Amino acid sequence: KDFSGDSDLVNALAAFDLIGLLGLGPAGAEEAVAETQVEAARAALEDAAWRAWLETERALAQWRAAARRTIRLTRLEQQADLDLRRVQILADAGRLGRSPSEAAEGAAAELTRRLSIAADQASSARARLAAVVGLDPQRDLEGDAPATPAPRALGTDEPGAWFDLDEHLETHPSMRVAQRTFELRESQVRQAAADAWPGVALGPRIGFLDPTQIGGVLRITVPFPSSWEGRLAAAIERRDAALEAYEDQLHLLQTAELDALTRVGTATSRADGASDDVVQSLIDEWEAARAGFRVQRTPLEQWTGALRRLSMRATWDIDDLERRDLAALDLVASRGPMAAPLFMEGSR
């Protein structure tokens, strides 16, 4: 309303923002920013859930491997302790020299130390899993580690990657976050540019005078460049940085998949081949040394050497299986939820 002029003149007018009513200009840009903010927040939530699942699976794989190492070394220690009783009896009877018996006790002590370290690793892995999933390690994670193997990455077993660019753009949480962030920065650029639009307002005008006057009003405002240029330049810089981050994330996933695919192959080859063969041969040597020592056909030095060699390498195959499982999880992480059936089932 406009009350001005002579005392007998009253003007009533209303002006409407035509550009805003059409969904253009600053109002439309602000609405677009709000929509992209919602999408970016949703993508960030999905990415957080994906990363939490991966971290849980890694902690579970590490706990499983640490528990298996502890079980194997405990069994070996029990066997060594049983034989050491005979060593002690023979040494007390003067049928064994001091040096061989002390060497045998030293080998058993080395095994005990390795077992203690493995037990510490199992406890730490269980605590790490409990921290990731929010459970009480004493109450909720009692007993042995689950025997469920780590999820395998789907896809060809042949060397090389099957990285699908279009699929990653649509399904991989990290790429969705990068894409939504770029879209948000782009909408903020448009919002800053919209501040440069002139304002156009149009509406009716009524003048209460004798006689009554009816007309219209048109108002045009033009913002000064200094009021929007700085915001626009800053928004463009943030958008360009988001684009670079998007490209970097895509390159990171591509290189991570190639690396993980190689590590899965080599770790699987070692676990199913060299490591398994070495451990089995050392177990056979240890069993033969124990049997020979019990019937006094094998010198104690051979028993001691077999124990030392086995205790140093007793978990090689378990170590390589753990590396394979962790590498498989890294491969799943690079390929996205479509390569993780367990994650997809849990998200339904």
GROMACS .gro file of C-alpha atoms in nm:
model
  348
    1LYS     CA    1   0.000   0.000   0.000
    2ASP     CA    2   0.111   0.354  -0.070
    3PHE     CA    3  -0.037   0.640   0.133
    4SER     CA    4   0.117   0.961   0.004
    5GLY     CA    5   0.048   1.289  -0.160
    6ASP     CA    6  -0.246   1.504  -0.071
    7SER     CA    7  -0.466   1.412   0.219
    8ASP     CA    8  -0.748   1.314  -0.017
    9LEU     CA    9  -0.529   1.071  -0.227
   10VAL     CA   10  -0.478   0.707  -0.129
   11ASN     CA   11  -0.285   0.459  -0.351
   12ALA     CA   12  -0.320   0.079  -0.307
   13LEU     CA   13  -0.088  -0.145  -0.508
   14ALA     CA   14   0.040  -0.507  -0.506
   15ALA     CA   15   0.347  -0.631  -0.695
   16PHE     CA   16   0.421  -0.998  -0.770
   17ASP     CA   17   0.762  -1.143  -0.857
   18LEU     CA   18   0.698  -1.276  -1.207
   19ILE     CA   19   1.032  -1.461  -1.237
   20GLY     CA   20   0.978  -1.633  -0.903
   21LEU     CA   21   0.624  -1.736  -0.993
   22LEU     CA   22   0.760  -1.902  -1.308
   23GLY     CA   23   1.011  -2.103  -1.100
   24LEU     CA   24   1.305  -1.911  -1.238
   25GLY     CA   25   1.563  -1.679  -1.091
   26PRO     CA   26   1.678  -1.693  -0.728
   27ALA     CA   27   1.365  -1.871  -0.605
   28GLY     CA   28   1.397  -2.154  -0.857
   29ALA     CA   29   1.770  -2.186  -0.795
   30GLU     CA   30   1.715  -2.210  -0.420
   31GLU     CA   31   1.463  -2.489  -0.469
   32ALA     CA   32   1.708  -2.678  -0.692
   33VAL     CA   33   1.981  -2.646  -0.429
   34ALA     CA   34   1.749  -2.788  -0.163
   35GLU     CA   35   1.665  -3.088  -0.382
   36THR     CA   36   2.030  -3.166  -0.455
   37GLN     CA   37   2.115  -3.132  -0.086
   38VAL     CA   38   1.860  -3.403  -0.008
   39GLU     CA   39   2.006  -3.630  -0.276
   40ALA     CA   40   2.361  -3.568  -0.154
   41ALA     CA   41   2.260  -3.652   0.203
   42ARG     CA   42   2.092  -3.973   0.088
   43ALA     CA   43   2.403  -4.075  -0.108
   44ALA     CA   44   2.624  -4.002   0.193
   45LEU     CA   45   2.402  -4.224   0.411
   46GLU     CA   46   2.422  -4.510   0.161
   47ASP     CA   47   2.800  -4.471   0.142
   48ALA     CA   48   2.828  -4.477   0.522
   49ALA     CA   49   2.625  -4.800   0.537
   50TRP     CA   50   2.841  -4.954   0.265
   51ARG     CA   51   3.166  -4.861   0.438
   52ALA     CA   52   3.035  -4.991   0.772
   53TRP     CA   53   2.949  -5.325   0.613
   54LEU     CA   54   3.296  -5.352   0.458
   55GLU     CA   55   3.463  -5.265   0.788
   56THR     CA   56   3.254  -5.528   0.967
   57GLU     CA   57   3.350  -5.795   0.715
   58ARG     CA   58   3.717  -5.704   0.741
   59ALA     CA   59   3.709  -5.721   1.121
   60LEU     CA   60   3.528  -6.055   1.103
   61ALA     CA   61   3.785  -6.198   0.859
   62GLN     CA   62   4.070  -6.085   1.084
   63TRP     CA   63   3.905  -6.232   1.394
   64ARG     CA   64   3.841  -6.559   1.213
   65ALA     CA   65   4.205  -6.588   1.102
   66ALA     CA   66   4.343  -6.492   1.443
   67ALA     CA   67   4.120  -6.751   1.610
   68ARG     CA   68   4.236  -7.022   1.369
   69ARG     CA   69   4.599  -6.935   1.436
   70THR     CA   70   4.538  -6.958   1.809
   71ILE     CA   71   4.367  -7.297   1.778
   72ARG     CA   72   4.646  -7.446   1.567
   73LEU     CA   73   4.928  -7.318   1.786
   74THR     CA   74   4.743  -7.431   2.100
   75ARG     CA   75   4.719  -7.783   1.962
   76LEU     CA   76   5.087  -7.778   1.875
   77GLU     CA   77   5.176  -7.651   2.222
   78GLN     CA   78   4.977  -7.931   2.382
   79GLN     CA   79   5.167  -8.188   2.180
   80ALA     CA   80   5.500  -8.027   2.268
   81ASP     CA   81   5.413  -8.012   2.639
   82LEU     CA   82   5.324  -8.381   2.636
   83ASP     CA   83   5.663  -8.470   2.490
   84LEU     CA   84   5.846  -8.231   2.722
   85ARG     CA   85   5.730  -8.437   3.018
   86ARG     CA   86   5.923  -8.729   2.875
   87VAL     CA   87   6.220  -8.501   2.810
   88GLN     CA   88   6.215  -8.390   3.174
   89ILE     CA   89   6.196  -8.748   3.299
   90LEU     CA   90   6.488  -8.857   3.081
   91ALA     CA   91   6.692  -8.552   3.180
   92ASP     CA   92   6.631  -8.617   3.550
   93ALA     CA   93   6.737  -8.977   3.499
   94GLY     CA   94   7.059  -8.863   3.335
   95ARG     CA   95   6.972  -9.019   3.000
   96LEU     CA   96   6.967  -8.682   2.821
   97GLY     CA   97   7.230  -8.415   2.819
   98ARG     CA   98   7.163  -8.071   2.959
   99SER     CA   99   7.216  -7.891   2.632
  100PRO     CA  100   6.965  -8.093   2.423
  101SER     CA  101   6.699  -8.073   2.693
  102GLU     CA  102   6.745  -7.696   2.734
  103ALA     CA  103   6.726  -7.654   2.356
  104ALA     CA  104   6.397  -7.846   2.354
  105GLU     CA  105   6.259  -7.629   2.635
  106GLY     CA  106   6.373  -7.319   2.445
  107ALA     CA  107   6.188  -7.430   2.132
  108ALA     CA  108   5.875  -7.489   2.339
  109ALA     CA  109   5.913  -7.144   2.495
  110GLU     CA  110   5.933  -6.988   2.146
  111LEU     CA  111   5.610  -7.166   2.058
  112THR     CA  112   5.446  -7.037   2.377
  113ARG     CA  113   5.547  -6.684   2.284
  114ARG     CA  114   5.398  -6.718   1.936
  115LEU     CA  115   5.080  -6.856   2.087
  116SER     CA  116   5.058  -6.562   2.327
  117ILE     CA  117   5.095  -6.317   2.037
  118ALA     CA  118   4.827  -6.503   1.838
  119ALA     CA  119   4.592  -6.491   2.137
  120ASP     CA  120   4.650  -6.116   2.168
  121GLN     CA  121   4.573  -6.073   1.799
  122ALA     CA  122   4.252  -6.274   1.835
  123SER     CA  123   4.144  -6.061   2.132
  124SER     CA  124   4.223  -5.738   1.947
  125ALA     CA  125   4.039  -5.855   1.635
  126ARG     CA  126   3.733  -5.949   1.842
  127ALA     CA  127   3.740  -5.610   2.016
  128ARG     CA  128   3.772  -5.434   1.680
  129LEU     CA  129   3.472  -5.625   1.545
  130ALA     CA  130   3.272  -5.541   1.857
  131ALA     CA  131   3.361  -5.173   1.819
  132VAL     CA  132   3.255  -5.169   1.453
  133VAL     CA  133   2.918  -5.339   1.506
  134GLY     CA  134   2.848  -5.192   1.850
  135LEU     CA  135   2.842  -5.515   2.051
  136ASP     CA  136   2.983  -5.625   2.386
  137PRO     CA  137   3.286  -5.846   2.307
  138GLN     CA  138   3.247  -6.046   2.628
  139ARG     CA  139   2.872  -6.103   2.613
  140ASP     CA  140   2.786  -6.097   2.242
  141LEU     CA  141   3.105  -6.236   2.087
  142GLU     CA  142   3.181  -6.521   2.322
  143GLY     CA  143   3.312  -6.851   2.190
  144ASP     CA  144   3.484  -6.932   1.863
  145ALA     CA  145   3.487  -6.706   1.562
  146PRO     CA  146   3.227  -6.786   1.294
  147ALA     CA  147   3.354  -7.013   1.021
  148THR     CA  148   3.168  -6.833   0.741
  149PRO     CA  149   3.419  -6.736   0.472
  150ALA     CA  150   3.454  -6.382   0.354
  151PRO     CA  151   3.229  -6.295   0.058
  152ARG     CA  152   3.390  -6.350  -0.278
  153ALA     CA  153   3.381  -6.082  -0.543
  154LEU     CA  154   3.163  -6.177  -0.835
  155GLY     CA  155   3.297  -6.169  -1.185
  156THR     CA  156   3.538  -6.345  -1.414
  157ASP     CA  157   3.829  -6.542  -1.268
  158GLU     CA  158   4.049  -6.456  -1.563
  159PRO     CA  159   4.330  -6.201  -1.516
  160GLY     CA  160   4.225  -5.843  -1.575
  161ALA     CA  161   3.942  -5.627  -1.454
  162TRP     CA  162   3.578  -5.616  -1.557
  163PHE     CA  163   3.524  -5.261  -1.439
  164ASP     CA  164   3.193  -5.141  -1.584
  165LEU     CA  165   3.195  -4.761  -1.598
  166ASP     CA  166   2.819  -4.716  -1.640
  167GLU     CA  167   2.740  -4.963  -1.363
  168HIS     CA  168   2.979  -4.796  -1.123
  169LEU     CA  169   2.830  -4.455  -1.193
  170GLU     CA  170   2.486  -4.583  -1.099
  171THR     CA  171   2.548  -4.828  -0.815
  172HIS     CA  172   2.879  -4.764  -0.640
  173PRO     CA  173   2.816  -4.558  -0.323
  174SER     CA  174   3.144  -4.367  -0.351
  175MET     CA  175   3.067  -4.266  -0.708
  176ARG     CA  176   2.712  -4.170  -0.612
  177VAL     CA  177   2.848  -3.944  -0.339
  178ALA     CA  178   3.093  -3.783  -0.581
  179GLN     CA  179   2.821  -3.741  -0.844
  180ARG     CA  180   2.569  -3.593  -0.601
  181THR     CA  181   2.833  -3.359  -0.460
  182PHE     CA  182   2.908  -3.232  -0.810
  183GLU     CA  183   2.537  -3.184  -0.877
  184LEU     CA  184   2.506  -2.988  -0.553
  185ARG     CA  185   2.798  -2.763  -0.646
  186GLU     CA  186   2.651  -2.712  -0.992
  187SER     CA  187   2.318  -2.606  -0.842
  188GLN     CA  188   2.502  -2.364  -0.614
  189VAL     CA  189   2.668  -2.212  -0.921
  190ARG     CA  190   2.325  -2.161  -1.075
  191GLN     CA  191   2.201  -2.011  -0.750
  192ALA     CA  192   2.487  -1.761  -0.747
  193ALA     CA  193   2.428  -1.681  -1.114
  194ALA     CA  194   2.057  -1.631  -1.047
  195ASP     CA  195   2.144  -1.343  -0.815
  196ALA     CA  196   2.249  -1.154  -1.129
  197TRP     CA  197   1.901  -1.177  -1.278
  198PRO     CA  198   1.702  -0.851  -1.280
  199GLY     CA  199   1.395  -0.846  -1.061
  200VAL     CA  200   1.062  -0.796  -1.240
  201ALA     CA  201   0.749  -0.727  -1.034
  202LEU     CA  202   0.406  -0.655  -1.181
  203GLY     CA  203   0.073  -0.590  -1.015
  204PRO     CA  204  -0.244  -0.378  -0.994
  205ARG     CA  205  -0.269  -0.022  -0.862
  206ILE     CA  206  -0.580   0.155  -0.740
  207GLY     CA  207  -0.591   0.523  -0.659
  208PHE     CA  208  -0.876   0.629  -0.434
  209LEU     CA  209  -0.955   0.976  -0.560
  210ASP     CA  210  -1.256   1.143  -0.700
  211PRO     CA  211  -1.292   0.969  -0.942
  212THR     CA  212  -1.125   0.631  -0.851
  213GLN     CA  213  -0.822   0.551  -1.069
  214ILE     CA  214  -0.731   0.189  -1.171
  215GLY     CA  215  -0.397   0.102  -1.327
  216GLY     CA  216  -0.090  -0.115  -1.289
  217VAL     CA  217   0.261  -0.105  -1.154
  218LEU     CA  218   0.584  -0.241  -1.300
  219ARG     CA  219   0.902  -0.257  -1.095
  220ILE     CA  220   1.241  -0.361  -1.231
  221THR     CA  221   1.552  -0.398  -1.013
  222VAL     CA  222   1.901  -0.462  -1.149
  223PRO     CA  223   2.163  -0.593  -0.899
  224PHE     CA  224   2.511  -0.444  -0.912
  225PRO     CA  225   2.780  -0.690  -1.034
  226SER     CA  226   2.978  -0.643  -0.715
  227SER     CA  227   2.692  -0.800  -0.519
  228TRP     CA  228   2.709  -1.138  -0.698
  229GLU     CA  229   3.036  -1.173  -0.891
  230GLY     CA  230   3.241  -1.289  -0.590
  231ARG     CA  231   2.986  -1.554  -0.488
  232LEU     CA  232   2.965  -1.681  -0.844
  233ALA     CA  233   3.342  -1.713  -0.880
  234ALA     CA  234   3.368  -1.902  -0.549
  235ALA     CA  235   3.083  -2.135  -0.649
  236ILE     CA  236   3.253  -2.210  -0.981
  237GLU     CA  237   3.576  -2.298  -0.800
  238ARG     CA  238   3.390  -2.539  -0.569
  239ARG     CA  239   3.214  -2.699  -0.866
  240ASP     CA  240   3.546  -2.751  -1.051
  241ALA     CA  241   3.697  -2.905  -0.737
  242ALA     CA  242   3.398  -3.142  -0.709
  243LEU     CA  243   3.448  -3.245  -1.072
  244GLU     CA  244   3.814  -3.321  -1.006
  245ALA     CA  245   3.720  -3.522  -0.695
  246TYR     CA  246   3.470  -3.718  -0.906
  247GLU     CA  247   3.736  -3.805  -1.163
  248ASP     CA  248   3.987  -3.893  -0.890
  249GLN     CA  249   3.738  -4.127  -0.723
  250LEU     CA  250   3.670  -4.306  -1.049
  251HIS     CA  251   4.043  -4.350  -1.114
  252LEU     CA  252   4.093  -4.471  -0.755
  253LEU     CA  253   3.830  -4.742  -0.796
  254GLN     CA  254   3.979  -4.856  -1.125
  255THR     CA  255   4.331  -4.890  -0.984
  256ALA     CA  256   4.203  -5.045  -0.659
  257GLU     CA  257   4.020  -5.315  -0.854
  258LEU     CA  258   4.328  -5.406  -1.056
  259ASP     CA  259   4.541  -5.424  -0.741
  260ALA     CA  260   4.285  -5.628  -0.545
  261LEU     CA  261   4.230  -5.867  -0.834
  262THR     CA  262   4.603  -5.937  -0.848
  263ARG     CA  263   4.628  -5.989  -0.472
  264VAL     CA  264   4.330  -6.226  -0.469
  265GLY     CA  265   4.497  -6.441  -0.733
  266THR     CA  266   4.841  -6.454  -0.571
  267ALA     CA  267   4.707  -6.512  -0.217
  268THR     CA  268   4.477  -6.789  -0.340
  269SER     CA  269   4.765  -6.951  -0.527
  270ARG     CA  270   4.986  -6.943  -0.218
  271ALA     CA  271   4.716  -7.068   0.018
  272ASP     CA  272   4.616  -7.357  -0.208
  273GLY     CA  273   4.969  -7.434  -0.323
  274ALA     CA  274   5.303  -7.345  -0.172
  275SER     CA  275   5.190  -7.246   0.177
  276ASP     CA  276   4.965  -7.546   0.223
  277ASP     CA  277   5.237  -7.781   0.096
  278VAL     CA  278   5.500  -7.631   0.325
  279VAL     CA  279   5.281  -7.650   0.635
  280GLN     CA  280   5.171  -8.005   0.562
  281SER     CA  281   5.529  -8.123   0.506
  282LEU     CA  282   5.637  -7.965   0.835
  283ILE     CA  283   5.345  -8.129   1.017
  284ASP     CA  284   5.449  -8.464   0.873
  285GLU     CA  285   5.808  -8.401   0.981
  286TRP     CA  286   5.691  -8.309   1.332
  287GLU     CA  287   5.471  -8.616   1.364
  288ALA     CA  288   5.757  -8.837   1.248
  289ALA     CA  289   5.999  -8.675   1.494
  290ARG     CA  290   5.754  -8.722   1.780
  291ALA     CA  291   5.694  -9.085   1.695
  292GLY     CA  292   6.067  -9.153   1.661
  293PHE     CA  293   6.148  -8.979   1.989
  294ARG     CA  294   5.886  -9.179   2.179
  295VAL     CA  295   6.048  -9.506   2.073
  296GLN     CA  296   6.398  -9.359   2.118
  297ARG     CA  297   6.487  -9.391   1.750
  298THR     CA  298   6.510  -9.017   1.689
  299PRO     CA  299   6.750  -8.791   1.877
  300LEU     CA  300   6.602  -8.503   2.075
  301GLU     CA  301   6.780  -8.253   1.850
  302GLN     CA  302   6.567  -8.370   1.557
  303TRP     CA  303   6.251  -8.326   1.767
  304THR     CA  304   6.363  -7.976   1.865
  305GLY     CA  305   6.441  -7.878   1.506
  306ALA     CA  306   6.109  -8.008   1.378
  307LEU     CA  307   5.921  -7.814   1.648
  308ARG     CA  308   6.108  -7.492   1.570
  309ARG     CA  309   6.050  -7.518   1.197
  310LEU     CA  310   5.682  -7.597   1.237
  311SER     CA  311   5.610  -7.329   1.499
  312MET     CA  312   5.766  -7.064   1.273
  313ARG     CA  313   5.553  -7.165   0.972
  314ALA     CA  314   5.251  -7.338   1.123
  315THR     CA  315   5.009  -7.062   1.020
  316TRP     CA  316   5.138  -6.976   0.675
  317ASP     CA  317   4.830  -7.117   0.501
  318ILE     CA  318   4.600  -6.938   0.749
  319ASP     CA  319   4.788  -6.613   0.689
  320ASP     CA  320   4.744  -6.646   0.314
  321LEU     CA  321   4.376  -6.732   0.348
  322GLU     CA  322   4.333  -6.416   0.554
  323ARG     CA  323   4.515  -6.214   0.289
  324ARG     CA  324   4.292  -6.369   0.024
  325ASP     CA  325   3.975  -6.284   0.217
  326LEU     CA  326   4.088  -5.926   0.280
  327ALA     CA  327   4.190  -5.887  -0.084
  328ALA     CA  328   3.849  -6.024  -0.189
  329LEU     CA  329   3.684  -5.762   0.031
  330ASP     CA  330   3.901  -5.492  -0.128
  331LEU     CA  331   3.786  -5.620  -0.467
  332VAL     CA  332   3.424  -5.605  -0.352
  333ALA     CA  333   3.487  -5.252  -0.220
  334SER     CA  334   3.613  -5.140  -0.561
  335ARG     CA  335   3.326  -5.304  -0.750
  336GLY     CA  336   3.043  -5.192  -0.528
  337PRO     CA  337   2.736  -5.354  -0.371
  338MET     CA  338   2.651  -5.546  -0.690
  339ALA     CA  339   2.960  -5.761  -0.617
  340ALA     CA  340   2.854  -5.827  -0.257
  341PRO     CA  341   2.551  -6.061  -0.237
  342LEU     CA  342   2.559  -6.062   0.146
  343PHE     CA  343   2.533  -5.683   0.155
  344MET     CA  344   2.253  -5.680  -0.100
  345GLU     CA  345   2.058  -5.942   0.099
  346GLY     CA  346   2.106  -5.747   0.422
  347SER     CA  347   1.986  -5.420   0.264
  348ARG     CA  348   1.656  -5.563   0.143
   0.00000   0.00000   0.00000
